[in-house]
Amino acid sequence: MLHRSLPTVLLVILLVSCQAGAASTGPTASPNRSAFPLLPTSSTTFPETPGPTPLLSRTRTAIPIPPTPTSRQKTSEVSHTSEVFAATPTKPPITTLLFTGIIVPARCVQAALDANGNPNYPYEEVQDIISQADIAVGTFNATMSDKIEHTGCWRTYQLVGSPDNADALAWAGFDVMSVATNHIKDCGVMKSWCDFAMFDTLENMRRGGIQPAGAGADLDEALSPVVVTLNGVRFGFVSLGDSKLSPTVFAAEEQPGIALLNEENMRKAIADAREVADVVIALPHWGSEDNLLPNWWQREQAQYTVNAGADLVVGNHTHVIQAFQTLVDPSRSQEVPVFYGLGNFVFDQGQRDHRQSIILLVRFRGRNFLDYQLIPIHTDPDGRAHLAGPEEAAEILQRIEQANDWLD
């Protein structure tokens, strides 16, 4: 299994290697794995040879992610492959993708931003990590609108933030946001499920240069992929939300909203993405809140997502870090990593496991999945995210290992 050798050593940032292989006879398969050393600041490339995993520094400085020497500017246009590959004729370049957990700049987080006048505040201690990834992806589980009164720290389920948060997300380095969430139409305490709140949120993101995936004026638009081209490879992102979310948020033929997660829609979304992308990444919003393990429905959804042709699955919604595994698409004989949930990245929930998350780094060499890295994160009550301390980092990794064992 993908998770079998997950280390529980104190003070570790985990990096494992996962390469595609032949399908096994069971539901999952075991890719090759190896630990990579943490890179010094001066490095410009990931090492190709495994080495010992160093200890995590006690300081909360961001760990730099080296740029790929052949990286090109991110664009929605298809790059000229011959020009990109000329620098490395024997090997395609490496592209690093970054994924975070749930982002909710509302309630106490928004109150803190209003108090200190700094919308960048939640991301300042992790901005170096996010911005140095080639493509950074988050899950935005709120709305941004200047037409709605903010609630302060009052524990409402209406999660509304300022449009300034879009600029903060862009400053942090995000490129793509999954928005197929249950709070995308939140619009205040006295009313809910407003289309204008969703449209304001999408507009504010695009104004900041962030591409939202999973919502639109109708179902076709909500199912449409976001495509980012880098290093001659087109990465397509699709985002769909579970049917157990608020029913009023779902898009229809003439109804704005999010893409409903079912097998038919997932197959269509991935097929459409495959026509315009080389690598297809599914971002489902799914699962039962506060559950470390994916429920049976999540696991079924994961399998049909893999069978539909996804190359990577990164989910969210449960507000806690969930297990991960490798599933096999029998039609392609391809192993596909599935990360069920990364936890709360920026939110004000107070329970300890609600304030822990994982930054997931995934590297592709050309179109092929190469390896991934887990960075444990702690979030303060006011939403400020930073590297978890040594003991908490070990606790987070151990809990993931236990969840992965239980998943078997």
Short mmCIF file of C-alpha atoms in Angstrom, two decimals:
data_model
loop_
_atom_site.label_atom_id
_atom_site.label_comp_id
_atom_site.label_asym_id
_atom_site.label_seq_id
_atom_site.Cartn_x
_atom_site.Cartn_y
_atom_site.Cartn_z
CA MET A 1 0.00 0.00 0.00
CA LEU A 2 1.06 3.60 -0.53
CA HIS A 3 1.19 4.25 3.19
CA ARG A 4 2.87 1.14 4.54
CA SER A 5 6.25 2.67 5.46
CA LEU A 6 5.02 6.02 6.73
CA PRO A 7 7.65 6.99 9.34
CA THR A 8 6.73 7.90 12.88
CA VAL A 9 10.14 9.32 13.74
CA LEU A 10 10.01 12.60 15.68
CA LEU A 11 10.64 15.87 13.89
CA VAL A 12 10.19 14.48 10.39
CA ILE A 13 8.91 16.03 7.23
CA LEU A 14 7.95 13.01 5.16
CA LEU A 15 8.84 12.53 1.54
CA VAL A 16 7.96 9.26 -0.15
CA SER A 17 8.45 8.12 -3.69
CA CYS A 18 5.59 6.56 -5.59
CA GLN A 19 5.96 5.32 -9.15
CA ALA A 20 3.39 3.81 -11.43
CA GLY A 21 3.47 0.06 -11.80
CA ALA A 22 1.41 -2.90 -12.87
CA ALA A 23 -1.99 -3.49 -11.31
CA SER A 24 -2.27 -5.95 -8.46
CA THR A 25 -4.98 -8.49 -7.96
CA GLY A 26 -6.34 -6.59 -4.95
CA PRO A 27 -8.02 -3.19 -4.75
CA THR A 28 -4.76 -1.36 -4.20
CA ALA A 29 -1.16 -1.69 -5.29
CA SER A 30 2.22 -0.85 -3.76
CA PRO A 31 4.44 1.64 -5.60
CA ASN A 32 8.15 1.91 -4.87
CA ARG A 33 8.95 4.33 -2.05
CA SER A 34 12.05 6.06 -0.81
CA ALA A 35 12.77 8.95 1.55
CA PHE A 36 14.36 12.10 0.15
CA PRO A 37 16.42 14.52 2.25
CA LEU A 38 15.08 17.96 3.01
CA LEU A 39 16.61 20.44 0.64
CA PRO A 40 18.98 23.17 1.80
CA THR A 41 18.03 26.71 0.87
CA SER A 42 20.67 26.90 -1.83
CA SER A 43 19.47 23.82 -3.70
CA THR A 44 17.73 24.26 -7.02
CA THR A 45 16.68 20.69 -7.76
CA PHE A 46 15.36 17.70 -5.86
CA PRO A 47 18.02 15.01 -5.44
CA GLU A 48 17.53 11.93 -7.59
CA THR A 49 19.20 9.60 -5.08
CA PRO A 50 17.47 8.62 -1.82
CA GLY A 51 19.07 9.79 1.38
CA PRO A 52 18.31 10.07 5.08
CA THR A 53 15.39 12.22 6.17
CA PRO A 54 16.71 15.06 8.37
CA LEU A 55 15.00 16.36 11.47
CA LEU A 56 12.55 19.22 11.28
CA SER A 57 13.95 22.49 12.54
CA ARG A 58 12.50 23.73 15.80
CA THR A 59 11.99 27.15 14.24
CA ARG A 60 8.84 27.97 12.30
CA THR A 61 10.61 29.16 9.19
CA ALA A 62 9.08 28.08 5.91
CA ILE A 63 10.87 25.26 4.13
CA PRO A 64 11.81 26.52 0.65
CA ILE A 65 10.68 24.47 -2.30
CA PRO A 66 13.25 24.69 -5.07
CA PRO A 67 12.05 25.90 -8.45
CA THR A 68 12.42 23.54 -11.37
CA PRO A 69 15.30 24.80 -13.51
CA THR A 70 13.19 24.52 -16.67
CA SER A 71 10.00 25.96 -15.16
CA ARG A 72 8.07 28.25 -17.44
CA GLN A 73 5.53 30.88 -16.55
CA LYS A 74 2.12 29.46 -15.64
CA THR A 75 -0.38 30.00 -18.40
CA SER A 76 -3.73 28.80 -19.60
CA GLU A 77 -2.22 28.42 -23.06
CA VAL A 78 -0.48 25.26 -24.24
CA SER A 79 3.30 25.66 -24.06
CA HIS A 80 5.57 24.79 -26.98
CA THR A 81 6.76 21.35 -25.94
CA SER A 82 9.85 21.29 -28.15
CA GLU A 83 11.14 24.51 -26.64
CA VAL A 84 10.55 23.39 -23.07
CA PHE A 85 12.11 19.97 -23.44
CA ALA A 86 15.16 21.24 -25.31
CA ALA A 87 16.95 21.90 -21.99
CA THR A 88 16.51 18.29 -20.80
CA PRO A 89 16.43 15.99 -23.82
CA THR A 90 16.69 12.76 -21.80
CA LYS A 91 14.17 13.50 -19.04
CA PRO A 92 11.03 15.64 -18.95
CA PRO A 93 11.14 18.46 -16.40
CA ILE A 94 9.66 18.11 -12.92
CA THR A 95 6.56 20.08 -11.92
CA THR A 96 5.66 20.51 -8.24
CA LEU A 97 2.01 20.78 -7.26
CA LEU A 98 0.93 21.88 -3.78
CA PHE A 99 -2.40 21.18 -2.07
CA THR A 100 -3.74 22.52 1.22
CA GLY A 101 -6.70 21.73 3.40
CA ILE A 102 -9.82 23.84 3.87
CA ILE A 103 -9.55 27.64 3.79
CA VAL A 104 -12.25 29.62 5.63
CA PRO A 105 -11.32 33.30 6.16
CA ALA A 106 -14.57 34.02 8.02
CA ARG A 107 -15.86 34.38 11.61
CA CYS A 108 -12.88 34.74 14.00
CA VAL A 109 -10.40 34.66 11.14
CA GLN A 110 -12.08 37.60 9.42
CA ALA A 111 -12.41 39.38 12.78
CA ALA A 112 -8.65 39.03 13.30
CA LEU A 113 -7.98 40.36 9.81
CA ASP A 114 -10.27 43.33 10.43
CA ALA A 115 -8.53 44.02 13.76
CA ASN A 116 -4.98 43.99 12.43
CA GLY A 117 -5.77 45.32 8.95
CA ASN A 118 -3.67 42.64 7.29
CA PRO A 119 -5.52 40.13 5.07
CA ASN A 120 -2.24 38.29 4.41
CA TYR A 121 -1.91 37.41 8.09
CA PRO A 122 -3.10 33.75 7.92
CA TYR A 123 -0.51 32.84 5.27
CA GLU A 124 2.58 34.82 6.24
CA GLU A 125 4.44 31.92 7.86
CA VAL A 126 3.74 29.49 5.01
CA GLN A 127 3.86 31.85 2.05
CA ASP A 128 7.38 30.77 1.13
CA ILE A 129 6.20 27.17 0.78
CA ILE A 130 3.06 27.97 -1.19
CA SER A 131 4.55 30.52 -3.55
CA GLN A 132 7.50 28.36 -4.57
CA ALA A 133 5.33 25.49 -5.79
CA ASP A 134 4.74 25.49 -9.53
CA ILE A 135 0.97 25.15 -9.07
CA ALA A 136 -0.71 25.75 -5.68
CA VAL A 137 -4.25 24.48 -5.05
CA GLY A 138 -6.56 25.15 -2.09
CA THR A 139 -10.14 24.40 -1.08
CA PHE A 140 -12.17 27.55 -0.37
CA ASN A 141 -15.12 26.79 1.90
CA ALA A 142 -16.74 30.21 2.32
CA THR A 143 -17.84 33.24 0.31
CA MET A 144 -16.22 36.63 -0.33
CA SER A 145 -18.52 39.58 -0.84
CA ASP A 146 -18.77 43.23 0.13
CA LYS A 147 -22.57 42.99 0.00
CA ILE A 148 -22.80 40.87 3.16
CA GLU A 149 -22.23 41.86 6.78
CA HIS A 150 -19.49 39.86 8.49
CA THR A 151 -20.42 38.02 11.66
CA GLY A 152 -17.29 38.49 13.74
CA CYS A 153 -16.50 35.58 16.05
CA TRP A 154 -20.11 34.56 16.41
CA ARG A 155 -20.32 30.81 15.73
CA THR A 156 -22.67 30.96 12.80
CA TYR A 157 -22.66 28.41 10.01
CA GLN A 158 -22.77 31.26 7.51
CA LEU A 159 -19.13 31.62 6.50
CA VAL A 160 -18.62 34.99 4.83
CA GLY A 161 -15.40 36.95 4.36
CA SER A 162 -14.14 40.12 2.74
CA PRO A 163 -13.17 40.37 -0.95
CA ASP A 164 -9.70 41.32 0.32
CA ASN A 165 -9.18 37.63 1.03
CA ALA A 166 -8.86 36.99 -2.71
CA ASP A 167 -5.85 39.30 -2.86
CA ALA A 168 -4.39 37.54 0.17
CA LEU A 169 -4.77 34.14 -1.46
CA ALA A 170 -3.06 35.45 -4.59
CA TRP A 171 -0.28 36.97 -2.48
CA ALA A 172 0.21 33.64 -0.74
CA GLY A 173 0.78 32.03 -4.13
CA PHE A 174 -2.41 30.11 -4.89
CA ASP A 175 -3.30 29.43 -8.51
CA VAL A 176 -6.39 27.20 -8.33
CA MET A 177 -9.23 26.94 -5.80
CA SER A 178 -11.68 24.08 -5.42
CA VAL A 179 -15.03 25.75 -4.72
CA ALA A 180 -17.49 22.84 -5.01
CA THR A 181 -18.27 23.20 -1.32
CA ASN A 182 -21.33 23.45 0.91
CA HIS A 183 -20.65 27.09 1.88
CA ILE A 184 -20.21 28.61 -1.59
CA LYS A 185 -23.60 30.37 -1.40
CA ASP A 186 -23.42 31.60 2.21
CA CYS A 187 -24.74 35.14 2.45
CA GLY A 188 -25.46 36.11 6.04
CA VAL A 189 -27.19 35.15 9.25
CA MET A 190 -30.75 35.96 8.23
CA LYS A 191 -30.59 34.31 4.82
CA SER A 192 -28.57 31.67 3.03
CA TRP A 193 -27.85 30.03 -0.31
CA CYS A 194 -27.59 33.19 -2.39
CA ASP A 195 -26.40 32.95 -5.97
CA PHE A 196 -24.90 36.44 -5.84
CA ALA A 197 -22.58 35.38 -3.00
CA MET A 198 -21.19 32.58 -5.14
CA PHE A 199 -20.76 34.82 -8.18
CA ASP A 200 -19.04 37.51 -6.08
CA THR A 201 -16.65 34.87 -4.75
CA LEU A 202 -15.79 33.55 -8.21
CA GLU A 203 -15.34 37.08 -9.57
CA ASN A 204 -13.07 38.10 -6.69
CA MET A 205 -10.91 35.03 -7.19
CA ARG A 206 -10.53 35.63 -10.91
CA ARG A 207 -9.73 39.28 -10.25
CA GLY A 208 -6.86 38.08 -8.08
CA GLY A 209 -5.61 35.69 -10.76
CA ILE A 210 -6.93 32.54 -9.08
CA GLN A 211 -8.93 30.05 -11.15
CA PRO A 212 -11.95 28.55 -9.34
CA ALA A 213 -12.97 24.97 -10.15
CA GLY A 214 -16.32 23.32 -9.47
CA ALA A 215 -18.94 26.08 -9.64
CA GLY A 216 -20.64 28.14 -12.31
CA ALA A 217 -23.77 29.54 -13.89
CA ASP A 218 -25.02 26.03 -14.74
CA LEU A 219 -23.94 22.41 -14.46
CA ASP A 220 -21.86 22.42 -17.64
CA GLU A 221 -19.82 25.36 -16.39
CA ALA A 222 -19.46 23.81 -12.93
CA LEU A 223 -18.12 20.59 -14.46
CA SER A 224 -15.66 22.42 -16.72
CA PRO A 225 -11.99 21.84 -15.91
CA VAL A 226 -9.46 24.45 -14.94
CA VAL A 227 -6.30 23.91 -16.98
CA VAL A 228 -2.85 25.19 -16.06
CA THR A 229 0.00 24.54 -18.49
CA LEU A 230 3.53 24.32 -17.18
CA ASN A 231 6.69 22.71 -18.51
CA GLY A 232 4.78 21.64 -21.61
CA VAL A 233 2.26 19.64 -19.56
CA ARG A 234 -1.41 20.57 -19.26
CA PHE A 235 -2.74 19.96 -15.74
CA GLY A 236 -6.54 19.79 -15.55
CA PHE A 237 -8.48 20.20 -12.29
CA VAL A 238 -12.11 19.21 -11.71
CA SER A 239 -14.03 19.72 -8.47
CA LEU A 240 -17.34 18.12 -7.44
CA GLY A 241 -19.28 18.16 -4.16
CA ASP A 242 -20.99 15.25 -2.38
CA SER A 243 -24.78 14.89 -2.58
CA LYS A 244 -24.95 14.97 1.23
CA LEU A 245 -24.02 18.66 1.20
CA SER A 246 -26.71 21.36 1.26
CA PRO A 247 -29.03 20.52 -1.67
CA THR A 248 -29.54 24.16 -2.63
CA VAL A 249 -25.90 24.60 -3.64
CA PHE A 250 -26.00 22.24 -6.63
CA ALA A 251 -26.01 23.43 -10.22
CA ALA A 252 -28.50 22.25 -12.82
CA GLU A 253 -29.20 22.97 -16.48
CA GLU A 254 -30.34 26.52 -15.73
CA GLN A 255 -29.37 26.75 -12.07
CA PRO A 256 -26.11 28.26 -10.75
CA GLY A 257 -24.19 26.25 -8.21
CA ILE A 258 -21.57 23.57 -7.73
CA ALA A 259 -21.02 20.32 -9.59
CA LEU A 260 -22.78 17.40 -7.89
CA LEU A 261 -20.49 14.47 -7.16
CA ASN A 262 -21.92 11.32 -8.69
CA GLU A 263 -20.46 8.77 -11.06
CA GLU A 264 -22.09 10.19 -14.18
CA ASN A 265 -20.89 13.72 -13.51
CA MET A 266 -17.42 12.59 -12.50
CA ARG A 267 -17.01 10.56 -15.68
CA LYS A 268 -18.14 13.51 -17.79
CA ALA A 269 -15.90 15.98 -15.95
CA ILE A 270 -12.83 13.78 -16.30
CA ALA A 271 -13.58 12.91 -19.93
CA ASP A 272 -13.98 16.59 -20.79
CA ALA A 273 -10.78 17.42 -18.91
CA ARG A 274 -8.89 14.67 -20.70
CA GLU A 275 -9.64 16.33 -24.03
CA VAL A 276 -7.74 19.46 -23.00
CA ALA A 277 -5.30 18.20 -20.35
CA ASP A 278 -2.48 15.66 -20.10
CA VAL A 279 -2.85 15.12 -16.34
CA VAL A 280 -6.30 15.14 -14.70
CA ILE A 281 -6.64 15.83 -10.98
CA ALA A 282 -9.95 15.37 -9.15
CA LEU A 283 -10.74 17.56 -6.13
CA PRO A 284 -13.85 16.06 -4.48
CA HIS A 285 -15.56 17.69 -1.52
CA TRP A 286 -16.82 14.63 0.33
CA GLY A 287 -16.97 12.50 3.45
CA SER A 288 -18.41 12.64 6.98
CA GLU A 289 -17.15 15.53 9.10
CA ASP A 290 -14.68 14.76 11.91
CA ASN A 291 -14.01 11.21 10.68
CA LEU A 292 -10.39 10.15 10.38
CA LEU A 293 -11.37 7.30 8.06
CA PRO A 294 -13.21 7.71 4.76
CA ASN A 295 -16.71 6.29 4.89
CA TRP A 296 -17.80 3.49 2.57
CA TRP A 297 -19.41 5.98 0.17
CA GLN A 298 -16.20 8.00 -0.06
CA ARG A 299 -14.26 4.88 -0.91
CA GLU A 300 -16.76 3.97 -3.60
CA GLN A 301 -16.58 7.51 -4.97
CA ALA A 302 -12.79 7.31 -4.97
CA GLN A 303 -12.81 4.08 -6.95
CA TYR A 304 -15.14 5.33 -9.67
CA THR A 305 -13.14 8.56 -9.84
CA VAL A 306 -9.99 6.54 -10.46
CA ASN A 307 -11.81 4.28 -12.93
CA ALA A 308 -13.01 7.38 -14.78
CA GLY A 309 -9.41 8.29 -15.52
CA ALA A 310 -8.17 10.59 -12.76
CA ASP A 311 -4.40 10.62 -12.31
CA LEU A 312 -4.55 11.99 -8.76
CA VAL A 313 -7.37 12.47 -6.23
CA VAL A 314 -7.11 15.06 -3.44
CA GLY A 315 -10.24 15.52 -1.34
CA ASN A 316 -11.40 17.72 1.51
CA HIS A 317 -14.46 18.57 3.65
CA THR A 318 -14.16 16.57 6.90
CA HIS A 319 -12.19 19.26 8.83
CA VAL A 320 -9.69 16.61 9.98
CA ILE A 321 -6.83 14.87 8.21
CA GLN A 322 -7.96 11.59 6.70
CA ALA A 323 -6.21 8.45 5.56
CA PHE A 324 -4.80 7.95 2.08
CA GLN A 325 -4.26 4.97 -0.17
CA THR A 326 -3.46 3.86 -3.70
CA LEU A 327 -6.26 2.55 -5.91
CA VAL A 328 -5.90 0.82 -9.26
CA ASP A 329 -7.77 1.63 -12.44
CA PRO A 330 -8.00 -1.83 -14.03
CA SER A 331 -8.64 -0.45 -17.51
CA ARG A 332 -5.30 1.40 -17.46
CA SER A 333 -3.45 -0.92 -15.06
CA GLN A 334 -2.48 2.31 -13.35
CA GLU A 335 -2.00 3.05 -9.67
CA VAL A 336 -3.58 6.33 -8.55
CA PRO A 337 -2.87 8.02 -5.19
CA VAL A 338 -6.00 9.06 -3.27
CA PHE A 339 -5.72 11.56 -0.41
CA TYR A 340 -9.14 11.63 1.24
CA GLY A 341 -8.76 14.84 3.26
CA LEU A 342 -6.02 17.27 4.30
CA GLY A 343 -7.75 18.92 7.29
CA ASN A 344 -8.34 22.59 8.14
CA PHE A 345 -5.65 24.87 6.75
CA VAL A 346 -7.14 28.27 7.68
CA PHE A 347 -10.20 28.15 9.97
CA ASP A 348 -11.18 29.08 13.54
CA GLN A 349 -12.43 25.72 14.81
CA GLY A 350 -10.98 25.09 18.26
CA GLN A 351 -10.67 21.32 18.66
CA ARG A 352 -7.06 20.14 18.46
CA ASP A 353 -7.45 17.91 15.41
CA HIS A 354 -9.43 20.72 13.71
CA ARG A 355 -6.31 22.89 13.96
CA GLN A 356 -4.01 20.42 12.26
CA SER A 357 -3.57 19.82 8.56
CA ILE A 358 -1.18 18.66 5.89
CA ILE A 359 0.38 20.56 3.04
CA LEU A 360 0.72 17.98 0.29
CA LEU A 361 3.45 18.38 -2.31
CA VAL A 362 3.19 16.18 -5.39
CA ARG A 363 5.81 16.04 -8.11
CA PHE A 364 5.25 14.99 -11.70
CA ARG A 365 8.05 14.24 -14.14
CA GLY A 366 6.44 15.23 -17.38
CA ARG A 367 3.01 13.59 -17.26
CA ASN A 368 3.99 10.90 -14.78
CA PHE A 369 3.42 10.95 -11.02
CA LEU A 370 6.83 10.86 -9.34
CA ASP A 371 6.52 11.27 -5.56
CA TYR A 372 4.88 13.24 -2.78
CA GLN A 373 5.76 15.00 0.47
CA LEU A 374 3.69 15.68 3.59
CA ILE A 375 4.28 18.84 5.65
CA PRO A 376 2.43 18.90 9.02
CA ILE A 377 0.73 22.23 9.74
CA HIS A 378 -0.72 23.79 12.90
CA THR A 379 -3.31 26.57 12.71
CA ASP A 380 -3.82 29.09 15.51
CA PRO A 381 -7.35 30.02 16.72
CA ASP A 382 -7.24 33.20 14.62
CA GLY A 383 -6.51 31.19 11.47
CA ARG A 384 -2.76 31.73 11.18
CA ALA A 385 -1.11 28.64 9.68
CA HIS A 386 2.48 27.62 10.39
CA LEU A 387 4.70 24.55 10.47
CA ALA A 388 3.74 22.21 13.29
CA GLY A 389 6.29 21.91 16.09
CA PRO A 390 8.35 18.72 16.39
CA GLU A 391 6.07 16.85 18.79
CA GLU A 392 2.87 17.86 17.02
CA ALA A 393 4.35 16.99 13.62
CA ALA A 394 5.16 13.50 14.88
CA GLU A 395 1.66 13.21 16.36
CA ILE A 396 0.07 14.15 13.03
CA LEU A 397 2.15 11.68 11.06
CA GLN A 398 1.48 8.91 13.56
CA ARG A 399 -2.26 9.53 13.37
CA ILE A 400 -2.13 9.29 9.58
CA GLU A 401 -0.22 6.02 9.83
CA GLN A 402 -2.80 4.59 12.22
CA ALA A 403 -5.65 5.68 9.96
CA ASN A 404 -3.97 4.08 6.98
CA ASP A 405 -3.57 0.83 8.91
CA TRP A 406 -7.25 0.89 9.91
CA LEU A 407 -8.20 1.55 6.30
CA ASP A 408 -6.96 -1.91 5.42
#
